[in-house]
């Protein structure tokens, strides 16, 4: 097919190369300005992509261009593109518009452009923006990419602090999403996205301090989600209600919300097979894993934030940190919640550490004091000191033995006076008398037969009172332990 009139030399070369898919090299770097020997009008590329030039039999036509300065807008919106587009080291003056187009493979490698619109794009092959510099918004809502998404080494800078750098909703990516070693200034939105081949963001920096660095609510990732090995988020990473059918990894990452009162990682209501929450340094900002279901959690106390929300979270296996660390782990929320303690106790019970499970229950009841009134706090302390809330009943026997020894010593020195006729009076024994005072029931008949005198009377009153307290605390503690809910209500 003859070339249309009015083409400059680079455009003539591109038109001639299209039927065979040959690459037209105008330079090996991005041109800074509209040099005549590198300038190509975007409308010429659009015409070729939409079938203005007949393909050659036995060849695979394509637009392959390197080092061009592209004037005007590359606009195939709503069109059906049967040919591949490869642009390398090109400078695009206006943002390409591929919205609602059906295309093959698209590659914008090491290009520079003021934005990119792929809303509703349907690509059979992959979409690559690797190495490109984009000064504006990349839009991909409802896009469907059958061959994957590649943005390795891409730099995106939002036009304003309140604008998204990468905006999508309902994005579907097959094969895999690779955004490694990228630099994105402004928010990234993957709400409702489905990444069927995994999400890989190792080495990438998302910068939007005090705002959302990544909003990926309801995202579904099959296989692995790698926010690891140098991944940095300056701003909130929000994964709420996401589903990760594989590993969700923050290994050797950096999470910094930019504001200690904001969430650094909002991962409540998520489902994941494994969570590796092991960044390079302590997380700066709050973390929420509330109501999430995670099979394996691997983390370390050195990286836990000061505010950690775990209420409602369930898990099967914990790795990293010892028992004392885990007690600290469940107590880092602003408010006291019973469920994290109950879950941790159930975990230790399930792996055969009943002693540690009892210690967790003790820690739960002690932590509960903070929401009790003064009377409740006093009783809480008393039951703790005397019987360990029923989880340490030996404490009651220890107290009992000490008090029995005190009573025996006192009443051996200061014998009580008899209060019954001699023929009804049993023989006095200091040990038995002290035992009768401590036991709330008159078991041995000594308490009703003798009455302490002088200063020892106060000791007798103290033993009677303490005996009732010990018995009440022991019953309360035993009831708490034996109750099906473990005394949590």
Coordinates of C-alpha atoms in Angstrom, one line a residue:
X1 CA 0.0 0.0 0.0
X2 CA 1.5 3.4 -1.0
X3 CA 2.3 5.9 1.7
X4 CA 0.0 8.8 2.2
X5 CA 1.4 12.2 1.2
X6 CA 2.7 14.7 3.8
X7 CA 4.8 12.2 5.8
X8 CA 8.2 13.4 7.1
X9 CA 11.1 11.1 6.9
X10 CA 10.7 9.3 10.3
X11 CA 7.0 8.8 9.6
X12 CA 7.8 7.4 6.1
X13 CA 10.2 4.9 7.7
X14 CA 7.6 3.9 10.3
X15 CA 4.9 3.4 7.7
X16 CA 7.2 1.3 5.6
X17 CA 8.3 -0.9 8.6
X18 CA 4.8 -1.5 9.9
X19 CA 3.9 -4.4 7.6
X20 CA 6.9 -6.5 8.7
X21 CA 6.9 -5.3 12.3
X22 CA 10.5 -4.0 12.0
X23 CA 11.8 -1.6 14.6
X24 CA 12.4 2.0 13.5
X25 CA 15.3 3.4 15.5
X26 CA 15.5 7.2 15.6
X27 CA 17.8 7.3 18.6
X28 CA 18.8 5.4 21.7
X29 CA 17.7 7.9 24.2
X30 CA 14.6 10.1 24.9
X31 CA 14.8 13.2 22.8
X32 CA 14.5 16.4 24.8
X33 CA 12.9 18.4 22.1
X34 CA 11.1 18.1 18.7
X35 CA 14.1 17.4 16.5
X36 CA 13.0 17.0 12.9
X37 CA 14.9 13.8 12.5
X38 CA 13.0 12.3 15.4
X39 CA 9.6 13.8 15.3
X40 CA 6.6 11.6 14.7
X41 CA 2.9 12.6 14.8
X42 CA 0.7 10.6 17.1
X43 CA -2.0 10.5 14.5
X44 CA 0.3 8.4 12.2
X45 CA 0.8 5.8 14.9
X46 CA -3.0 5.8 15.6
X47 CA -3.8 5.2 11.9
X48 CA -1.4 2.3 11.7
X49 CA -2.8 0.7 14.8
X50 CA -6.3 1.0 13.5
X51 CA -5.6 -0.6 10.2
X52 CA -4.8 2.2 7.7
X53 CA -1.9 0.2 6.3
X54 CA -2.4 -3.3 4.8
X55 CA -0.4 -6.1 6.5
X56 CA 2.1 -8.1 4.4
X57 CA 1.3 -11.8 3.9
X58 CA 3.6 -14.0 5.8
X59 CA 4.7 -11.2 8.2
X60 CA 3.5 -10.0 11.6
X61 CA 2.8 -6.2 11.4
X62 CA 3.4 -4.0 14.4
X63 CA 4.4 -0.5 15.4
X64 CA 7.9 -0.6 16.9
X65 CA 9.5 2.8 17.4
X66 CA 12.6 3.8 19.4
X67 CA 13.8 7.3 20.3
X68 CA 10.9 9.3 18.8
X69 CA 9.5 12.6 19.9
X70 CA 5.7 12.0 19.5
X71 CA 3.6 15.1 18.9
X72 CA -0.2 15.2 19.6
X73 CA -2.2 12.5 21.3
X74 CA -2.0 8.8 20.7
X75 CA -5.8 8.1 20.8
X76 CA -7.2 4.7 20.2
X77 CA -10.0 5.0 22.8
X78 CA -12.9 2.6 22.1
X79 CA -11.1 1.1 19.1
X80 CA -10.0 -2.4 18.2
X81 CA -6.3 -2.7 17.8
X82 CA -5.0 -5.9 16.1
X83 CA -1.4 -5.0 16.2
X84 CA 1.3 -4.8 18.9
X85 CA 2.6 -1.4 19.9
X86 CA 6.2 -1.0 21.2
X87 CA 7.5 2.4 22.1
X88 CA 11.0 2.6 23.6
X89 CA 12.9 5.7 24.7
X90 CA 10.2 7.9 23.3
X91 CA 8.9 11.3 24.5
X92 CA 5.1 11.7 24.3
X93 CA 4.0 15.3 24.5
X94 CA 0.4 14.3 25.4
X95 CA -0.9 11.4 27.5
X96 CA -1.9 8.4 25.5
X97 CA -5.6 7.5 25.5
X98 CA -6.3 3.7 25.4
X99 CA -9.5 3.9 27.3
X100 CA -12.1 1.2 26.4
X101 CA -9.9 -0.1 23.6
X102 CA -9.3 -3.8 22.8
X103 CA -5.6 -4.3 22.0
X104 CA -2.8 -6.8 21.8
X105 CA 0.5 -6.3 23.5
X106 CA 1.4 -2.7 24.6
X107 CA 4.9 -1.6 25.6
X108 CA 5.9 1.9 26.7
X109 CA 9.5 1.2 27.8
X110 CA 11.7 4.0 29.2
X111 CA 9.3 6.6 27.8
X112 CA 8.3 9.9 29.2
X113 CA 4.7 11.2 29.2
X114 CA 2.4 13.5 31.1
X115 CA -0.1 10.8 32.1
X116 CA -1.6 7.5 30.9
X117 CA -5.3 6.6 30.4
X118 CA -6.1 2.9 30.1
X119 CA -9.5 2.9 31.8
X120 CA -11.6 0.0 30.5
X121 CA -8.6 -1.3 28.4
X122 CA -8.8 -5.0 27.3
X123 CA -5.4 -6.3 26.4
X124 CA -4.8 -9.8 25.3
X125 CA -1.1 -9.4 25.9
X126 CA 0.8 -7.5 28.6
X127 CA 0.9 -3.8 29.3
X128 CA 4.4 -2.5 30.1
X129 CA 5.3 0.9 31.4
X130 CA 8.7 -0.3 32.7
X131 CA 11.4 2.4 33.1
X132 CA 9.0 5.2 32.1
X133 CA 8.7 8.6 33.7
X134 CA 5.1 9.7 34.0
X135 CA 4.3 13.2 35.4
X136 CA 0.6 12.9 36.0
X137 CA -2.0 10.2 36.7
X138 CA -2.0 6.6 35.4
X139 CA -5.6 5.6 35.1
X140 CA -6.6 1.9 34.8
X141 CA -10.1 1.5 36.2
X142 CA -11.9 -1.7 34.9
X143 CA -8.9 -2.6 32.8
X144 CA -8.4 -6.3 32.0
X145 CA -4.8 -7.3 31.2
X146 CA -4.5 -10.9 29.9
X147 CA -0.7 -10.9 29.7
X148 CA 0.1 -9.1 32.9
X149 CA 1.2 -5.7 34.0
X150 CA 4.8 -4.6 34.1
X151 CA 5.9 -1.3 35.8
X152 CA 9.4 -2.2 36.9
X153 CA 11.5 0.8 37.5
X154 CA 8.7 3.2 36.6
X155 CA 8.5 6.7 38.1
X156 CA 5.1 8.2 38.6
X157 CA 4.5 11.7 40.1
X158 CA 1.0 12.8 40.8
X159 CA 0.1 16.3 39.6
X160 CA -1.1 17.4 43.1
X161 CA -1.0 16.0 46.7
X162 CA -4.7 15.2 46.6
X163 CA -4.5 13.4 43.2
X164 CA -3.8 9.7 42.7
X165 CA -0.6 8.7 41.0
X166 CA -2.0 5.3 40.0
X167 CA -5.8 5.0 39.9
X168 CA -7.7 1.8 39.3
X169 CA -10.8 0.1 40.4
X170 CA -11.9 -3.4 39.4
X171 CA -8.5 -4.0 37.7
X172 CA -8.0 -7.6 36.6
X173 CA -4.5 -8.8 35.8
X174 CA -3.7 -12.3 34.7
X175 CA -0.2 -13.9 34.7
X176 CA 1.3 -11.4 37.2
X177 CA 1.7 -7.7 38.3
X178 CA 5.3 -6.6 38.5
X179 CA 5.9 -3.2 40.0
X180 CA 9.5 -3.7 41.2
X181 CA 12.0 -0.9 42.0
X182 CA 9.4 1.8 41.0
X183 CA 9.1 5.3 42.5
X184 CA 5.6 6.5 42.9
X185 CA 4.8 9.8 44.5
X186 CA 1.1 10.1 45.3
X187 CA -1.5 7.5 46.2
X188 CA -1.9 4.1 44.5
X189 CA -5.4 2.8 44.2
X190 CA -6.0 -1.0 43.7
X191 CA -9.5 -1.2 45.2
X192 CA -11.3 -4.3 44.1
X193 CA -8.4 -5.4 42.0
X194 CA -7.8 -9.1 41.1
X195 CA -4.2 -10.1 40.6
X196 CA -4.4 -13.7 39.4
X197 CA -0.7 -14.2 38.9
X198 CA 0.5 -12.5 42.1
X199 CA 1.6 -9.0 43.0
X200 CA 5.3 -8.2 43.2
X201 CA 6.4 -4.8 44.5
X202 CA 9.9 -5.5 45.9
X203 CA 12.1 -2.4 46.1
X204 CA 9.3 0.0 45.2
X205 CA 8.8 3.2 47.1
X206 CA 5.3 4.6 47.6
X207 CA 5.4 8.2 48.9
X208 CA 2.3 9.9 50.2
X209 CA 3.0 10.8 53.9
X210 CA 0.0 11.4 56.1
X211 CA -2.3 10.0 53.4
X212 CA -3.0 6.7 51.6
X213 CA 0.2 5.4 50.0
X214 CA -1.7 2.3 48.9
X215 CA -5.5 1.7 48.9
X216 CA -6.2 -1.9 48.1
X217 CA -9.4 -2.7 49.9
X218 CA -11.1 -5.9 48.7
X219 CA -8.2 -6.8 46.5
X220 CA -7.8 -10.5 45.7
X221 CA -4.3 -11.9 45.0
X222 CA -3.7 -15.4 43.9
X223 CA -0.3 -16.8 44.8
X224 CA 2.1 -14.2 46.4
X225 CA 1.8 -10.5 47.4
X226 CA 5.4 -9.3 47.9
X227 CA 5.7 -5.9 49.6
X228 CA 9.2 -6.9 50.6
X229 CA 12.9 -6.6 50.0
X230 CA 13.2 -2.9 50.1
X231 CA 9.5 -2.0 49.6
X232 CA 8.9 1.3 51.3
X233 CA 5.5 2.9 52.1
X234 CA 5.5 6.5 53.3
X235 CA 1.8 6.7 54.1
X236 CA -0.9 4.3 54.9
X237 CA -1.1 0.8 53.3
X238 CA -4.8 -0.2 53.4
X239 CA -5.6 -3.8 52.6
X240 CA -8.9 -4.0 54.4
X241 CA -11.0 -7.0 53.4
X242 CA -8.3 -8.2 51.0
X243 CA -7.9 -11.9 50.2
X244 CA -4.4 -13.3 49.7
X245 CA -4.4 -17.0 48.6
X246 CA -0.7 -17.4 49.4
X247 CA 1.9 -15.3 51.1
X248 CA 1.4 -11.7 52.1
X249 CA 5.0 -10.6 52.8
X250 CA 6.4 -7.4 54.3
X251 CA 9.8 -9.0 54.9
X252 CA 12.6 -6.4 54.9
X253 CA 10.2 -3.7 54.1
X254 CA 9.7 -0.2 55.6
X255 CA 6.3 1.0 56.8
X256 CA 5.9 4.6 57.9
X257 CA 2.5 6.3 58.0
X258 CA 4.1 9.8 58.3
X259 CA 1.9 10.4 61.3
X260 CA 2.0 8.4 64.6
X261 CA -1.8 8.7 64.9
X262 CA -2.5 7.2 61.5
X263 CA -2.5 3.6 60.3
X264 CA 0.8 2.4 58.8
X265 CA -0.9 -0.9 57.9
X266 CA -4.6 -1.3 57.9
X267 CA -5.1 -5.0 57.2
X268 CA -8.3 -5.7 59.1
X269 CA -10.8 -8.4 57.8
X270 CA -8.2 -9.9 55.5
X271 CA -7.7 -13.6 54.7
X272 CA -4.2 -14.9 54.1
X273 CA -2.4 -18.2 54.1
X274 CA 0.7 -16.6 55.5
X275 CA 1.6 -13.2 56.8
X276 CA 5.3 -12.2 57.0
X277 CA 5.3 -9.0 59.0
X278 CA 9.0 -8.6 59.4
X279 CA 10.2 -5.2 58.1
X280 CA 13.7 -3.9 58.5
X281 CA 12.8 -1.6 61.3
X282 CA 10.0 -0.9 63.8
X283 CA 6.7 0.1 62.1
X284 CA 6.0 3.8 62.5
X285 CA 2.3 4.2 62.9
X286 CA -0.6 2.0 63.9
X287 CA -1.3 -1.5 62.6
X288 CA -4.7 -3.2 62.5
X289 CA -5.2 -6.9 61.9
X290 CA -8.6 -7.0 63.5
X291 CA -11.1 -9.7 62.4
X292 CA -8.6 -11.1 60.0
X293 CA -8.1 -14.9 59.3
X294 CA -4.5 -15.8 58.9
X295 CA -3.1 -19.4 58.9
X296 CA 0.5 -18.5 59.7
X297 CA 1.8 -15.3 61.2
X298 CA 5.6 -14.7 61.2
X299 CA 6.7 -11.5 62.9
X300 CA 9.1 -10.2 65.6
X301 CA 8.7 -8.0 68.7
X302 CA 11.4 -5.6 67.4
X303 CA 9.1 -4.4 64.6
X304 CA 5.8 -4.2 66.4
X305 CA 4.3 -0.7 66.6
X306 CA 3.1 0.9 69.8
X307 CA -0.5 0.6 68.8
X308 CA -1.5 -2.9 67.5
X309 CA -5.1 -3.9 67.0
X310 CA -5.8 -7.7 67.1
X311 CA -9.4 -8.0 68.3
X312 CA -11.2 -10.6 66.4
X313 CA -8.2 -12.0 64.6
X314 CA -7.8 -15.7 64.3
X315 CA -4.7 -17.7 63.3
X316 CA -3.4 -21.3 63.4
X317 CA 0.4 -20.9 63.9
X318 CA 2.7 -18.2 65.3
X319 CA 6.4 -17.8 64.5
X320 CA 8.8 -15.3 66.1
X321 CA 8.9 -14.0 69.6
X322 CA 8.7 -16.0 72.8
X323 CA 5.8 -16.3 75.3
X324 CA 6.5 -13.0 77.1
X325 CA 6.6 -11.2 73.7
X326 CA 3.2 -12.7 72.8
X327 CA 1.7 -11.4 76.1
X328 CA 3.0 -7.9 75.1
X329 CA 1.7 -8.5 71.6
X330 CA -1.9 -8.9 72.6
X331 CA -1.9 -6.0 75.0
X332 CA -0.8 -3.2 72.6
X333 CA -4.3 -1.9 71.7
X334 CA -5.7 1.3 73.0
X335 CA -8.7 -0.5 74.5
X336 CA -8.8 -3.8 76.4
X337 CA -10.4 -6.7 74.4
X338 CA -10.9 -10.3 75.7
X339 CA -10.7 -12.1 72.4
X340 CA -6.9 -11.6 71.7
X341 CA -6.1 -13.2 75.0
X342 CA -8.6 -16.0 74.6
X343 CA -7.2 -16.8 71.1
X344 CA -3.6 -16.8 72.4
X345 CA -4.6 -19.1 75.3
X346 CA -6.4 -21.4 72.9
X347 CA -3.3 -21.4 70.6
X348 CA -1.0 -22.5 73.5
X349 CA -3.5 -25.0 74.7
X350 CA -3.7 -26.4 71.2
X351 CA 0.0 -27.0 70.9
X352 CA 0.1 -28.7 74.3
X353 CA 1.3 -25.8 76.5
X354 CA -1.5 -25.7 79.1
X355 CA 0.8 -24.0 81.6
X356 CA 1.3 -21.1 79.2
X357 CA -2.4 -21.0 78.4
X358 CA -3.2 -20.5 82.1
X359 CA -0.7 -17.7 82.2
X360 CA -2.4 -16.0 79.3
X361 CA -5.7 -16.3 81.1
X362 CA -4.1 -14.7 84.2
X363 CA -2.7 -11.9 82.1
X364 CA -6.2 -11.3 80.5
X365 CA -7.9 -10.9 83.9
X366 CA -5.1 -8.6 85.2
X367 CA -5.4 -6.5 82.0
X368 CA -9.2 -6.3 82.5
X369 CA -8.6 -4.2 85.7
X370 CA -8.2 -1.1 83.6
X371 CA -11.9 -0.9 82.8
X372 CA -13.2 -1.8 86.3
X373 CA -14.5 0.7 88.9
X374 CA -12.4 1.1 92.1
X375 CA -14.4 -1.6 94.0
X376 CA -14.0 -4.0 91.1
X377 CA -10.3 -3.3 90.9
X378 CA -9.9 -4.0 94.6
X379 CA -11.7 -7.3 94.4
X380 CA -9.8 -8.1 91.2
X381 CA -6.5 -7.6 93.1
X382 CA -7.7 -9.6 96.1
X383 CA -8.7 -12.7 93.9
X384 CA -5.4 -12.4 92.1
X385 CA -3.3 -12.3 95.2
X386 CA -5.1 -15.0 97.0
X387 CA -5.9 -17.7 94.4
X388 CA -4.6 -16.3 91.1
X389 CA -8.2 -16.1 89.8
X390 CA -8.5 -19.8 90.3
X391 CA -5.6 -20.6 88.0
X392 CA -3.2 -20.8 90.9
X393 CA -5.1 -22.4 93.8
X394 CA -1.9 -23.3 95.6
X395 CA -1.7 -19.6 96.6
X396 CA -4.8 -20.1 98.8
X397 CA -3.1 -23.0 100.5
X398 CA 0.1 -21.0 101.0
X399 CA -1.9 -18.2 102.6
X400 CA -3.8 -20.7 104.7
X401 CA -0.6 -22.3 105.9
X402 CA 1.0 -19.0 106.9
X403 CA -2.1 -17.8 108.7
X404 CA -2.5 -21.2 110.5
X405 CA 1.1 -20.9 111.7
X406 CA 0.5 -17.4 113.0
X407 CA -2.7 -18.5 114.8
X408 CA -1.0 -21.5 116.4
X409 CA 1.9 -19.4 117.6
X410 CA -0.4 -16.6 119.0
X411 CA -2.8 -18.9 120.8
X412 CA 0.0 -21.1 122.2
X413 CA 1.3 -17.9 123.9
X414 CA -2.2 -16.5 124.8
X415 CA -4.6 -19.3 125.6
X416 CA -8.3 -18.4 125.0
X417 CA -10.7 -18.7 128.0
X418 CA -13.3 -21.5 128.0
X419 CA -16.9 -20.6 127.5
X420 CA -18.6 -24.0 128.1
X421 CA -19.0 -26.1 131.3
X422 CA -16.0 -28.2 132.1
X423 CA -17.8 -31.5 131.4
X424 CA -18.7 -30.2 127.8
X425 CA -15.3 -28.6 127.1
X426 CA -13.0 -30.3 124.7
X427 CA -9.2 -30.2 125.3
X428 CA -7.8 -27.0 123.9
X429 CA -5.3 -27.2 121.1
X430 CA -3.8 -24.1 119.5
X431 CA -3.5 -25.6 116.0
X432 CA -7.0 -27.0 116.0
X433 CA -8.4 -23.7 117.4
X434 CA -6.7 -21.7 114.6
X435 CA -7.9 -24.2 112.0
X436 CA -11.5 -23.8 113.3
X437 CA -11.2 -20.0 113.0
X438 CA -10.0 -20.1 109.5
X439 CA -12.5 -22.6 108.2
X440 CA -15.9 -20.8 107.9
X441 CA -17.7 -23.8 109.5
X442 CA -17.3 -24.8 113.2
X443 CA -15.7 -28.1 112.2
X444 CA -13.9 -29.2 115.3
X445 CA -15.9 -27.5 118.0
X446 CA -13.0 -25.4 119.3
X447 CA -14.3 -22.0 118.1
X448 CA -17.6 -22.3 120.1
X449 CA -15.8 -23.7 123.2
X450 CA -13.1 -21.0 123.6
X451 CA -13.0 -17.3 123.3
X452 CA -9.8 -15.4 122.6
X453 CA -8.9 -12.7 125.2
X454 CA -6.9 -9.5 125.1
X455 CA -4.9 -8.6 122.1
X456 CA -5.2 -12.2 120.7
X457 CA -8.9 -11.5 120.1
X458 CA -8.0 -9.3 117.2
X459 CA -5.9 -12.1 115.8
X460 CA -9.0 -14.3 116.1
X461 CA -11.1 -11.8 114.3
X462 CA -8.5 -11.5 111.6
X463 CA -8.4 -15.3 111.1
X464 CA -12.2 -15.5 110.8
X465 CA -12.4 -12.7 108.3
X466 CA -9.4 -13.9 106.3
X467 CA -10.9 -17.4 106.2
X468 CA -14.1 -16.2 104.7
X469 CA -12.2 -14.1 102.1
X470 CA -10.0 -17.0 101.2
X471 CA -13.0 -19.3 100.8
X472 CA -15.0 -16.8 98.8
X473 CA -12.0 -16.0 96.5
X474 CA -11.3 -19.7 96.0
X475 CA -14.9 -20.4 95.1
X476 CA -15.0 -17.4 92.7
X477 CA -11.7 -18.5 91.1
X478 CA -12.8 -22.1 90.7
X479 CA -16.1 -21.0 89.2
X480 CA -14.3 -18.8 86.8
X481 CA -12.0 -21.6 85.6
X482 CA -14.6 -24.2 85.4
X483 CA -17.1 -22.0 83.5
X484 CA -17.3 -23.0 79.8
X485 CA -16.4 -19.5 78.7
X486 CA -13.4 -19.2 81.0
X487 CA -14.9 -16.3 83.0
X488 CA -14.8 -13.9 80.1
X489 CA -18.3 -12.5 80.4

